[in-house]
Amino acid sequence: MITARFLGPRVVWLALALLLAAVLVPLSNLWLDAGHPLRIPDYMMPLLGKYLAYAILALALDLVWGYVGILSLGHGAFFALGGYAMGMYLMRQIGDRGTYGNAVLPDFMVFLNYRELPWFWLGFDQFWFAALMVVVVPGLLAFLFGYFAFRSRVTGVYLSIITQAMTYALLLAFFRNDMGFGGNNGLTDFKEILGFPIQAGTTRAGLFAATAVILAGFVLMVGAITRSKLGLLMVAVRDAESRTRFLGWRAEHVKLFAFTLSAVMAGVAGALYVPQVGIINPGEFAPLNSIEVVVWTAVGGRGTILGPVIGALLVNGGKSYFTAAAPEAWLFILGGLFVVVTLFLPRGIVGTIDHGWSALGDRRRAARAEKGTAEAGSAAPVANPAE
């Protein structure tokens, strides 16, 4: 199949698995009886949807870290900005059903004695405008940040520190009540999305399906980019930036493209996360959140597409389990996991399996070559010394 040859069979199979999950998981929740062993419980639907949103975020980081070599410690900022754009739309949908019954102003604005809706809230009563802002705001911030950083040739640990400083600055800004984003409490108490009750089982199932489909689309998109000529150039910038510049390529343009696209993906992940979790607050800007994304990607295997998805699902599934079973030890477990992966699985789970499989194939080919050489030597005619 042409698609499998171009994208790679792993990417195609992952996308198909996600599309299949987008159908089967909601059907399991909606159609099967409560006591059926194959039924997905109601509380699991938003949880699984949250995991898939995190997988999009990990894939976004993998695009810049795994293929361009940019270790961003600020991707949580783009994720949170996309989440706030969606949260603002959801807040506008509450209308007069809020605590204070104001049809225009959200409850926190009424409490803080706002007289009118701030200008940057205008338009968020329309879904199309909110969806546009989910893409534009993180993408524009990443473009401006990347333009000046890559133009100045800031690289390595210095770039990582600057990205972390960016997300921390946004954390402090969004904590302020006078910013108009809900301050410390953030945005919550959502009622509906696109006219559907947000707490309804069908809505939760639809949100999960949408997240799975969008993740599948991003998997195919990243697969197409990384296997194209542009993808080869991205890897060249990662592995030998100076040589790439010497050959005439503008490495900063390649970095800027990947960084901006990655930020847009992170923003979409945040927008899908908010209606399923039911809240967005400045805590999403916390630098620790961005570091966790790095852990997910490293555990799964950066530069593999499949790895970040698996890493996000495994680590967050483990987090849900261990925060209930051993809440005091979870951060130590997460830190220990990162240390173990760094020391013993530097390529991550998928990268290590790929490397082992490739090494095994090389050994088999070498063994067959040696066997063929030996057989050829034994079959060769032996010269008669008497002749």
mmCIF file of C-alpha atoms in Angstrom:
data_model
loop_
_atom_site.group_PDB
_atom_site.id
_atom_site.type_symbol
_atom_site.label_atom_id
_atom_site.label_comp_id
_atom_site.label_asym_id
_atom_site.label_seq_id
_atom_site.Cartn_x
_atom_site.Cartn_y
_atom_site.Cartn_z
ATOM 1 C CA MET A 1 0.000 0.000 0.000
ATOM 2 C CA ILE A 2 1.395 3.402 -1.030
ATOM 3 C CA THR A 3 0.333 5.095 2.210
ATOM 4 C CA ALA A 4 2.056 2.469 4.367
ATOM 5 C CA ARG A 5 5.238 2.704 2.297
ATOM 6 C CA PHE A 6 5.307 6.500 2.518
ATOM 7 C CA LEU A 7 4.291 6.944 6.161
ATOM 8 C CA GLY A 8 5.656 3.688 7.506
ATOM 9 C CA PRO A 9 3.518 0.745 8.662
ATOM 10 C CA ARG A 10 3.864 1.684 12.337
ATOM 11 C CA VAL A 11 2.341 5.136 11.799
ATOM 12 C CA VAL A 12 -0.524 3.730 9.753
ATOM 13 C CA TRP A 13 -1.294 1.001 12.285
ATOM 14 C CA LEU A 14 -1.193 3.482 15.167
ATOM 15 C CA ALA A 15 -3.610 5.801 13.351
ATOM 16 C CA LEU A 16 -5.939 2.895 12.568
ATOM 17 C CA ALA A 17 -5.853 1.741 16.206
ATOM 18 C CA LEU A 18 -6.789 5.235 17.362
ATOM 19 C CA LEU A 19 -9.639 5.447 14.863
ATOM 20 C CA LEU A 20 -10.863 2.043 15.999
ATOM 21 C CA ALA A 21 -10.716 3.201 19.632
ATOM 22 C CA ALA A 22 -12.689 6.317 18.666
ATOM 23 C CA VAL A 23 -15.539 4.007 17.645
ATOM 24 C CA LEU A 24 -15.335 1.056 20.033
ATOM 25 C CA VAL A 25 -14.681 2.865 23.341
ATOM 26 C CA PRO A 26 -17.720 5.188 23.102
ATOM 27 C CA LEU A 27 -19.899 2.307 21.924
ATOM 28 C CA SER A 28 -18.736 0.211 24.871
ATOM 29 C CA ASN A 29 -19.710 2.991 27.267
ATOM 30 C CA LEU A 30 -23.043 3.870 25.680
ATOM 31 C CA TRP A 31 -24.419 0.535 24.481
ATOM 32 C CA LEU A 32 -23.296 -2.087 26.990
ATOM 33 C CA ASP A 33 -25.060 -2.630 30.291
ATOM 34 C CA ALA A 34 -23.489 -1.346 33.497
ATOM 35 C CA GLY A 35 -22.552 -4.840 34.678
ATOM 36 C CA HIS A 36 -21.011 -5.975 31.393
ATOM 37 C CA PRO A 37 -17.304 -6.862 31.771
ATOM 38 C CA LEU A 38 -16.382 -5.070 28.531
ATOM 39 C CA ARG A 39 -18.140 -1.821 29.367
ATOM 40 C CA ILE A 40 -15.992 1.281 29.890
ATOM 41 C CA PRO A 41 -17.281 2.987 33.083
ATOM 42 C CA ASP A 42 -18.574 6.545 32.897
ATOM 43 C CA TYR A 43 -15.739 7.929 35.029
ATOM 44 C CA MET A 44 -13.157 6.408 32.683
ATOM 45 C CA MET A 45 -14.336 8.254 29.578
ATOM 46 C CA PRO A 46 -12.983 11.725 30.500
ATOM 47 C CA LEU A 47 -9.918 10.089 32.053
ATOM 48 C CA LEU A 48 -9.066 8.238 28.842
ATOM 49 C CA GLY A 49 -9.788 11.372 26.849
ATOM 50 C CA LYS A 50 -7.375 13.288 29.062
ATOM 51 C CA TYR A 51 -4.689 10.676 28.427
ATOM 52 C CA LEU A 52 -5.145 11.065 24.659
ATOM 53 C CA ALA A 53 -4.891 14.862 24.973
ATOM 54 C CA TYR A 54 -1.632 14.349 26.846
ATOM 55 C CA ALA A 55 -0.489 12.034 24.040
ATOM 56 C CA ILE A 56 -1.030 14.881 21.556
ATOM 57 C CA LEU A 57 1.074 17.129 23.785
ATOM 58 C CA ALA A 58 3.858 14.519 23.974
ATOM 59 C CA LEU A 59 3.762 14.072 20.199
ATOM 60 C CA ALA A 60 4.044 17.852 19.810
ATOM 61 C CA LEU A 61 7.164 17.915 21.967
ATOM 62 C CA ASP A 62 8.580 14.939 20.082
ATOM 63 C CA LEU A 63 8.338 16.874 16.826
ATOM 64 C CA VAL A 64 10.795 19.506 18.076
ATOM 65 C CA TRP A 65 12.875 17.454 20.501
ATOM 66 C CA GLY A 66 13.055 14.125 18.740
ATOM 67 C CA TYR A 67 13.455 15.406 15.181
ATOM 68 C CA VAL A 68 14.984 18.884 15.492
ATOM 69 C CA GLY A 69 16.852 18.557 18.790
ATOM 70 C CA ILE A 70 15.073 21.430 20.584
ATOM 71 C CA LEU A 71 14.455 20.468 24.205
ATOM 72 C CA SER A 72 11.556 22.737 25.135
ATOM 73 C CA LEU A 73 10.690 23.007 28.818
ATOM 74 C CA GLY A 74 7.809 25.365 28.107
ATOM 75 C CA HIS A 75 5.331 23.363 26.053
ATOM 76 C CA GLY A 76 2.957 23.431 28.994
ATOM 77 C CA ALA A 77 2.477 27.141 28.208
ATOM 78 C CA PHE A 78 1.125 26.438 24.722
ATOM 79 C CA PHE A 79 -1.050 23.661 26.133
ATOM 80 C CA ALA A 80 -2.491 26.023 28.763
ATOM 81 C CA LEU A 81 -3.093 28.845 26.275
ATOM 82 C CA GLY A 82 -5.122 26.527 24.065
ATOM 83 C CA GLY A 83 -6.985 25.379 27.159
ATOM 84 C CA TYR A 84 -7.780 28.937 28.199
ATOM 85 C CA ALA A 85 -9.090 29.761 24.713
ATOM 86 C CA MET A 86 -11.498 26.823 24.939
ATOM 87 C CA GLY A 87 -12.325 27.652 28.571
ATOM 88 C CA MET A 88 -13.290 31.204 27.593
ATOM 89 C CA TYR A 89 -15.712 29.832 25.019
ATOM 90 C CA LEU A 90 -17.208 27.433 27.563
ATOM 91 C CA MET A 91 -17.581 30.243 30.095
ATOM 92 C CA ARG A 92 -19.464 32.370 27.575
ATOM 93 C CA GLN A 93 -21.857 29.452 27.001
ATOM 94 C CA ILE A 94 -22.957 29.522 30.668
ATOM 95 C CA GLY A 95 -24.939 32.723 30.115
ATOM 96 C CA ASP A 96 -27.391 33.559 32.896
ATOM 97 C CA ARG A 97 -27.113 30.087 34.438
ATOM 98 C CA GLY A 98 -24.215 31.195 36.605
ATOM 99 C CA THR A 99 -24.418 31.904 40.311
ATOM 100 C CA TYR A 100 -25.003 35.624 39.764
ATOM 101 C CA GLY A 101 -27.317 35.216 36.775
ATOM 102 C CA ASN A 102 -25.408 37.653 34.544
ATOM 103 C CA ALA A 103 -25.960 36.774 30.885
ATOM 104 C CA VAL A 104 -22.743 38.436 29.698
ATOM 105 C CA LEU A 105 -20.192 38.490 32.502
ATOM 106 C CA PRO A 106 -18.797 35.239 33.962
ATOM 107 C CA ASP A 107 -19.290 34.804 37.714
ATOM 108 C CA PHE A 108 -15.716 35.714 38.650
ATOM 109 C CA MET A 109 -16.033 39.022 36.789
ATOM 110 C CA VAL A 110 -19.258 39.857 38.628
ATOM 111 C CA PHE A 111 -17.548 39.006 41.918
ATOM 112 C CA LEU A 112 -14.600 41.260 41.043
ATOM 113 C CA ASN A 113 -16.958 44.123 40.103
ATOM 114 C CA TYR A 114 -16.244 44.176 36.372
ATOM 115 C CA ARG A 115 -18.609 46.598 34.612
ATOM 116 C CA GLU A 116 -18.221 45.226 31.117
ATOM 117 C CA LEU A 117 -16.666 42.334 29.300
ATOM 118 C CA PRO A 118 -12.948 42.885 28.531
ATOM 119 C CA TRP A 119 -12.170 43.368 24.852
ATOM 120 C CA PHE A 120 -10.127 40.152 24.620
ATOM 121 C CA TRP A 121 -13.215 38.151 25.630
ATOM 122 C CA LEU A 122 -15.203 39.416 22.652
ATOM 123 C CA GLY A 123 -15.961 36.778 20.033
ATOM 124 C CA PHE A 124 -15.548 33.837 22.389
ATOM 125 C CA ASP A 125 -19.284 33.253 22.380
ATOM 126 C CA GLN A 126 -18.725 31.685 18.940
ATOM 127 C CA PHE A 127 -17.108 28.260 18.673
ATOM 128 C CA TRP A 128 -15.367 29.005 15.364
ATOM 129 C CA PHE A 129 -13.660 32.041 16.879
ATOM 130 C CA ALA A 130 -12.539 30.074 19.948
ATOM 131 C CA ALA A 131 -11.227 27.270 17.715
ATOM 132 C CA LEU A 132 -9.304 29.841 15.694
ATOM 133 C CA MET A 133 -7.766 31.309 18.851
ATOM 134 C CA VAL A 134 -6.796 27.825 20.043
ATOM 135 C CA VAL A 135 -4.512 27.683 17.009
ATOM 136 C CA VAL A 136 -3.522 31.337 16.597
ATOM 137 C CA VAL A 137 -2.552 32.305 20.161
ATOM 138 C CA PRO A 138 -0.070 29.457 20.895
ATOM 139 C CA GLY A 139 1.175 29.541 17.308
ATOM 140 C CA LEU A 140 1.777 33.298 17.361
ATOM 141 C CA LEU A 141 3.570 33.170 20.717
ATOM 142 C CA ALA A 142 5.780 30.318 19.504
ATOM 143 C CA PHE A 143 6.514 32.119 16.239
ATOM 144 C CA LEU A 144 7.564 35.343 17.960
ATOM 145 C CA PHE A 145 9.549 33.530 20.643
ATOM 146 C CA GLY A 146 11.214 31.220 18.131
ATOM 147 C CA TYR A 147 11.979 33.996 15.660
ATOM 148 C CA PHE A 148 14.088 35.944 18.127
ATOM 149 C CA ALA A 149 15.586 32.878 19.853
ATOM 150 C CA PHE A 150 16.605 30.992 16.700
ATOM 151 C CA ARG A 151 17.675 34.164 14.908
ATOM 152 C CA SER A 152 20.033 34.799 17.828
ATOM 153 C CA ARG A 153 21.182 31.162 17.592
ATOM 154 C CA VAL A 154 20.241 30.356 21.171
ATOM 155 C CA THR A 155 20.598 26.598 21.513
ATOM 156 C CA GLY A 156 21.014 23.777 24.000
ATOM 157 C CA VAL A 157 20.419 24.251 27.682
ATOM 158 C CA TYR A 158 20.126 28.028 27.281
ATOM 159 C CA LEU A 159 17.098 27.644 25.036
ATOM 160 C CA SER A 160 15.566 25.142 27.445
ATOM 161 C CA ILE A 161 15.973 27.581 30.345
ATOM 162 C CA ILE A 162 14.420 30.416 28.343
ATOM 163 C CA THR A 163 11.378 28.303 27.451
ATOM 164 C CA GLN A 164 10.935 27.418 31.106
ATOM 165 C CA ALA A 165 11.234 31.085 32.062
ATOM 166 C CA MET A 166 8.519 31.888 29.509
ATOM 167 C CA THR A 167 6.015 29.462 30.993
ATOM 168 C CA TYR A 168 6.836 30.604 34.526
ATOM 169 C CA ALA A 169 6.253 34.228 33.550
ATOM 170 C CA LEU A 170 2.852 33.285 32.122
ATOM 171 C CA LEU A 171 2.084 31.376 35.325
ATOM 172 C CA LEU A 172 2.673 34.510 37.396
ATOM 173 C CA ALA A 173 0.683 36.673 35.002
ATOM 174 C CA PHE A 174 -2.381 34.414 34.908
ATOM 175 C CA PHE A 175 -2.444 34.193 38.689
ATOM 176 C CA ARG A 176 -3.344 37.904 38.812
ATOM 177 C CA ASN A 177 -7.042 38.675 39.189
ATOM 178 C CA ASP A 178 -6.744 41.836 37.117
ATOM 179 C CA MET A 179 -5.652 39.827 34.069
ATOM 180 C CA GLY A 180 -9.284 38.859 33.482
ATOM 181 C CA PHE A 181 -8.795 35.083 33.367
ATOM 182 C CA GLY A 182 -10.159 34.048 36.747
ATOM 183 C CA GLY A 183 -6.961 34.422 38.739
ATOM 184 C CA ASN A 184 -5.966 31.506 40.939
ATOM 185 C CA ASN A 185 -9.329 29.741 40.497
ATOM 186 C CA GLY A 186 -9.194 29.845 36.722
ATOM 187 C CA LEU A 187 -12.225 28.943 34.612
ATOM 188 C CA THR A 188 -14.674 26.207 35.596
ATOM 189 C CA ASP A 189 -18.339 25.297 36.122
ATOM 190 C CA PHE A 190 -18.868 24.713 32.406
ATOM 191 C CA LYS A 191 -22.386 23.857 31.274
ATOM 192 C CA GLU A 192 -22.365 22.914 27.607
ATOM 193 C CA ILE A 193 -20.317 22.733 24.429
ATOM 194 C CA LEU A 194 -21.849 23.295 20.996
ATOM 195 C CA GLY A 195 -25.266 23.147 22.653
ATOM 196 C CA PHE A 196 -24.712 19.723 24.262
ATOM 197 C CA PRO A 197 -24.634 19.283 28.076
ATOM 198 C CA ILE A 198 -20.987 18.832 28.940
ATOM 199 C CA GLN A 199 -21.697 16.291 31.706
ATOM 200 C CA ALA A 200 -23.877 14.060 29.534
ATOM 201 C CA GLY A 201 -22.537 10.600 28.733
ATOM 202 C CA THR A 202 -22.989 11.102 24.995
ATOM 203 C CA THR A 203 -21.034 14.363 25.140
ATOM 204 C CA ARG A 204 -18.186 12.724 27.051
ATOM 205 C CA ALA A 205 -18.139 9.898 24.518
ATOM 206 C CA GLY A 206 -18.103 12.396 21.655
ATOM 207 C CA LEU A 207 -15.216 14.329 23.209
ATOM 208 C CA PHE A 208 -13.213 11.119 23.587
ATOM 209 C CA ALA A 209 -13.897 10.184 19.970
ATOM 210 C CA ALA A 210 -12.904 13.654 18.760
ATOM 211 C CA THR A 211 -9.658 13.505 20.746
ATOM 212 C CA ALA A 212 -8.789 10.063 19.342
ATOM 213 C CA VAL A 213 -9.532 11.155 15.762
ATOM 214 C CA ILE A 214 -7.478 14.350 16.102
ATOM 215 C CA LEU A 215 -4.582 12.405 17.622
ATOM 216 C CA ALA A 216 -4.735 9.982 14.695
ATOM 217 C CA GLY A 217 -4.650 12.935 12.301
ATOM 218 C CA PHE A 218 -1.621 14.414 14.044
ATOM 219 C CA VAL A 219 0.138 11.037 13.973
ATOM 220 C CA LEU A 220 -0.346 10.855 10.203
ATOM 221 C CA MET A 221 0.711 14.484 9.771
ATOM 222 C CA VAL A 222 3.897 14.104 11.817
ATOM 223 C CA GLY A 223 4.635 10.835 10.024
ATOM 224 C CA ALA A 224 4.279 12.533 6.634
ATOM 225 C CA ILE A 225 6.465 15.477 7.660
ATOM 226 C CA THR A 226 9.262 13.438 9.208
ATOM 227 C CA ARG A 227 9.513 11.065 6.239
ATOM 228 C CA SER A 228 9.579 13.885 3.697
ATOM 229 C CA LYS A 229 12.556 15.924 2.487
ATOM 230 C CA LEU A 230 11.676 18.484 5.134
ATOM 231 C CA GLY A 231 11.892 15.752 7.755
ATOM 232 C CA LEU A 232 15.344 14.783 6.538
ATOM 233 C CA LEU A 233 16.377 18.419 6.800
ATOM 234 C CA MET A 234 15.004 18.584 10.349
ATOM 235 C CA VAL A 235 17.110 15.570 11.322
ATOM 236 C CA ALA A 236 20.129 17.147 9.612
ATOM 237 C CA VAL A 237 19.665 20.284 11.723
ATOM 238 C CA ARG A 238 19.402 18.115 14.822
ATOM 239 C CA ASP A 239 22.512 16.064 14.121
ATOM 240 C CA ALA A 240 24.796 18.574 12.384
ATOM 241 C CA GLU A 241 23.434 22.117 12.444
ATOM 242 C CA SER A 242 26.744 23.766 11.530
ATOM 243 C CA ARG A 243 27.210 21.498 8.517
ATOM 244 C CA THR A 244 23.622 22.115 7.436
ATOM 245 C CA ARG A 245 24.228 25.858 7.529
ATOM 246 C CA PHE A 246 27.462 25.402 5.595
ATOM 247 C CA LEU A 247 25.514 23.648 2.836
ATOM 248 C CA GLY A 248 23.302 26.711 2.481
ATOM 249 C CA TRP A 249 20.183 25.764 4.440
ATOM 250 C CA ARG A 250 18.616 28.236 6.879
ATOM 251 C CA ALA A 251 18.480 26.142 10.033
ATOM 252 C CA GLU A 252 16.566 28.832 11.927
ATOM 253 C CA HIS A 253 13.707 28.582 9.435
ATOM 254 C CA VAL A 254 13.477 24.827 9.908
ATOM 255 C CA LYS A 255 13.460 25.243 13.676
ATOM 256 C CA LEU A 256 10.870 28.003 13.526
ATOM 257 C CA PHE A 257 8.518 25.902 11.405
ATOM 258 C CA ALA A 258 8.766 22.879 13.685
ATOM 259 C CA PHE A 259 8.484 24.939 16.876
ATOM 260 C CA THR A 260 5.408 26.849 15.674
ATOM 261 C CA LEU A 261 3.639 23.728 14.407
ATOM 262 C CA SER A 262 4.447 21.955 17.659
ATOM 263 C CA ALA A 263 2.938 24.835 19.658
ATOM 264 C CA VAL A 264 -0.243 24.674 17.586
ATOM 265 C CA MET A 265 -0.522 20.948 18.305
ATOM 266 C CA ALA A 266 -0.021 21.619 22.016
ATOM 267 C CA GLY A 267 -2.745 24.277 21.929
ATOM 268 C CA VAL A 268 -5.188 21.859 20.322
ATOM 269 C CA ALA A 269 -4.324 19.311 23.016
ATOM 270 C CA GLY A 270 -5.150 21.883 25.696
ATOM 271 C CA ALA A 271 -8.457 22.724 24.028
ATOM 272 C CA LEU A 272 -9.448 19.045 24.022
ATOM 273 C CA TYR A 273 -8.294 18.619 27.613
ATOM 274 C CA VAL A 274 -10.391 21.379 29.197
ATOM 275 C CA PRO A 275 -13.965 20.229 28.448
ATOM 276 C CA GLN A 276 -13.108 16.689 29.556
ATOM 277 C CA VAL A 277 -11.463 17.734 32.816
ATOM 278 C CA GLY A 278 -13.845 20.595 33.534
ATOM 279 C CA ILE A 279 -11.363 23.257 34.638
ATOM 280 C CA ILE A 280 -8.395 25.300 33.493
ATOM 281 C CA ASN A 281 -6.306 27.348 35.916
ATOM 282 C CA PRO A 282 -2.803 28.867 36.059
ATOM 283 C CA GLY A 283 -1.453 25.621 37.516
ATOM 284 C CA GLU A 284 -1.292 24.290 33.953
ATOM 285 C CA PHE A 285 1.538 26.767 33.301
ATOM 286 C CA ALA A 286 3.646 25.256 36.106
ATOM 287 C CA PRO A 287 7.166 24.366 34.877
ATOM 288 C CA LEU A 288 6.781 20.927 36.466
ATOM 289 C CA ASN A 289 4.030 20.121 33.962
ATOM 290 C CA SER A 290 6.353 20.850 31.040
ATOM 291 C CA ILE A 291 9.040 18.682 32.607
ATOM 292 C CA GLU A 292 6.553 15.828 32.925
ATOM 293 C CA VAL A 293 5.922 16.040 29.178
ATOM 294 C CA VAL A 294 9.651 15.548 28.645
ATOM 295 C CA VAL A 295 9.486 12.452 30.869
ATOM 296 C CA TRP A 296 6.591 10.980 28.860
ATOM 297 C CA THR A 297 8.471 11.504 25.613
ATOM 298 C CA ALA A 298 11.752 10.131 26.978
ATOM 299 C CA VAL A 299 10.091 7.053 28.470
ATOM 300 C CA GLY A 300 8.311 6.179 25.229
ATOM 301 C CA GLY A 301 11.232 7.055 22.990
ATOM 302 C CA ARG A 302 11.774 10.389 21.302
ATOM 303 C CA GLY A 303 12.025 10.529 17.544
ATOM 304 C CA THR A 304 9.739 7.516 17.074
ATOM 305 C CA ILE A 305 6.152 8.954 16.846
ATOM 306 C CA LEU A 306 4.793 5.823 18.540
ATOM 307 C CA GLY A 307 7.004 6.330 21.605
ATOM 308 C CA PRO A 308 5.541 9.618 22.912
ATOM 309 C CA VAL A 309 2.000 8.255 22.588
ATOM 310 C CA ILE A 310 2.893 5.106 24.537
ATOM 311 C CA GLY A 311 4.902 7.099 27.082
ATOM 312 C CA ALA A 312 2.050 9.531 27.750
ATOM 313 C CA LEU A 313 -0.468 6.711 28.189
ATOM 314 C CA LEU A 314 1.777 4.568 30.401
ATOM 315 C CA VAL A 315 3.095 7.319 32.662
ATOM 316 C CA ASN A 316 -0.280 8.979 33.162
ATOM 317 C CA GLY A 317 -1.963 5.628 33.721
ATOM 318 C CA GLY A 318 0.671 4.889 36.345
ATOM 319 C CA LYS A 319 0.188 8.337 37.824
ATOM 320 C CA SER A 320 -3.550 7.732 38.241
ATOM 321 C CA TYR A 321 -2.816 4.436 39.977
ATOM 322 C CA PHE A 322 0.067 5.500 42.211
ATOM 323 C CA THR A 323 -1.430 8.832 43.278
ATOM 324 C CA ALA A 324 -4.253 6.778 44.784
ATOM 325 C CA ALA A 325 -2.167 3.842 46.041
ATOM 326 C CA ALA A 326 0.903 5.798 47.201
ATOM 327 C CA PRO A 327 0.264 9.540 46.895
ATOM 328 C CA GLU A 328 3.328 10.541 48.928
ATOM 329 C CA ALA A 329 5.668 8.460 46.791
ATOM 330 C CA TRP A 330 4.413 9.358 43.323
ATOM 331 C CA LEU A 331 6.922 12.140 42.621
ATOM 332 C CA PHE A 332 9.773 9.883 43.761
ATOM 333 C CA ILE A 333 8.478 7.149 41.449
ATOM 334 C CA LEU A 334 8.318 9.600 38.538
ATOM 335 C CA GLY A 335 11.821 10.878 39.232
ATOM 336 C CA GLY A 336 13.155 7.342 39.603
ATOM 337 C CA LEU A 337 11.509 6.358 36.324
ATOM 338 C CA PHE A 338 13.247 9.194 34.521
ATOM 339 C CA VAL A 339 16.613 8.263 36.048
ATOM 340 C CA VAL A 340 16.194 4.593 35.096
ATOM 341 C CA VAL A 341 15.213 5.475 31.543
ATOM 342 C CA THR A 342 18.123 7.908 31.210
ATOM 343 C CA LEU A 343 20.682 5.379 32.487
ATOM 344 C CA PHE A 344 19.400 2.078 31.107
ATOM 345 C CA LEU A 345 16.959 2.968 28.314
ATOM 346 C CA PRO A 346 18.358 6.152 26.768
ATOM 347 C CA ARG A 347 16.379 5.501 23.593
ATOM 348 C CA GLY A 348 13.128 4.958 25.484
ATOM 349 C CA ILE A 349 10.899 1.905 25.290
ATOM 350 C CA VAL A 350 10.176 2.000 21.565
ATOM 351 C CA GLY A 351 13.674 3.183 20.643
ATOM 352 C CA THR A 352 15.278 0.382 22.651
ATOM 353 C CA ILE A 353 13.046 -2.237 21.025
ATOM 354 C CA ASP A 354 13.851 -0.845 17.592
ATOM 355 C CA HIS A 355 17.572 -0.836 18.316
ATOM 356 C CA GLY A 356 17.478 -4.391 19.666
ATOM 357 C CA TRP A 357 15.453 -5.616 16.700
ATOM 358 C CA SER A 358 17.826 -3.914 14.282
ATOM 359 C CA ALA A 359 20.859 -5.401 16.044
ATOM 360 C CA LEU A 360 19.264 -8.849 15.933
ATOM 361 C CA GLY A 361 18.617 -8.448 12.206
ATOM 362 C CA ASP A 362 22.233 -7.414 11.634
ATOM 363 C CA ARG A 363 23.455 -10.501 13.486
ATOM 364 C CA ARG A 364 21.206 -12.763 11.434
ATOM 365 C CA ARG A 365 22.377 -11.215 8.178
ATOM 366 C CA ALA A 366 25.996 -11.506 9.269
ATOM 367 C CA ALA A 367 25.456 -15.153 10.229
ATOM 368 C CA ARG A 368 23.840 -15.908 6.868
ATOM 369 C CA ALA A 369 26.684 -14.170 5.063
ATOM 370 C CA GLU A 370 29.300 -16.177 6.994
ATOM 371 C CA LYS A 371 27.395 -19.385 6.345
ATOM 372 C CA GLY A 372 27.176 -18.602 2.647
ATOM 373 C CA THR A 373 30.898 -17.830 2.486
ATOM 374 C CA ALA A 374 31.748 -21.088 4.255
ATOM 375 C CA GLU A 375 29.492 -23.108 1.959
ATOM 376 C CA ALA A 376 30.981 -21.428 -1.101
ATOM 377 C CA GLY A 377 34.469 -22.198 0.151
ATOM 378 C CA SER A 378 33.688 -25.855 0.797
ATOM 379 C CA ALA A 379 32.056 -26.239 -2.607
ATOM 380 C CA ALA A 380 35.023 -24.735 -4.487
ATOM 381 C CA PRO A 381 37.162 -27.321 -6.423
ATOM 382 C CA VAL A 382 40.441 -28.240 -4.778
ATOM 383 C CA ALA A 383 43.481 -28.063 -7.020
ATOM 384 C CA ASN A 384 45.277 -31.378 -7.575
ATOM 385 C CA PRO A 385 48.936 -30.979 -6.647
ATOM 386 C CA ALA A 386 49.906 -33.769 -9.086
ATOM 387 C CA GLU A 387 48.625 -31.756 -12.044
#
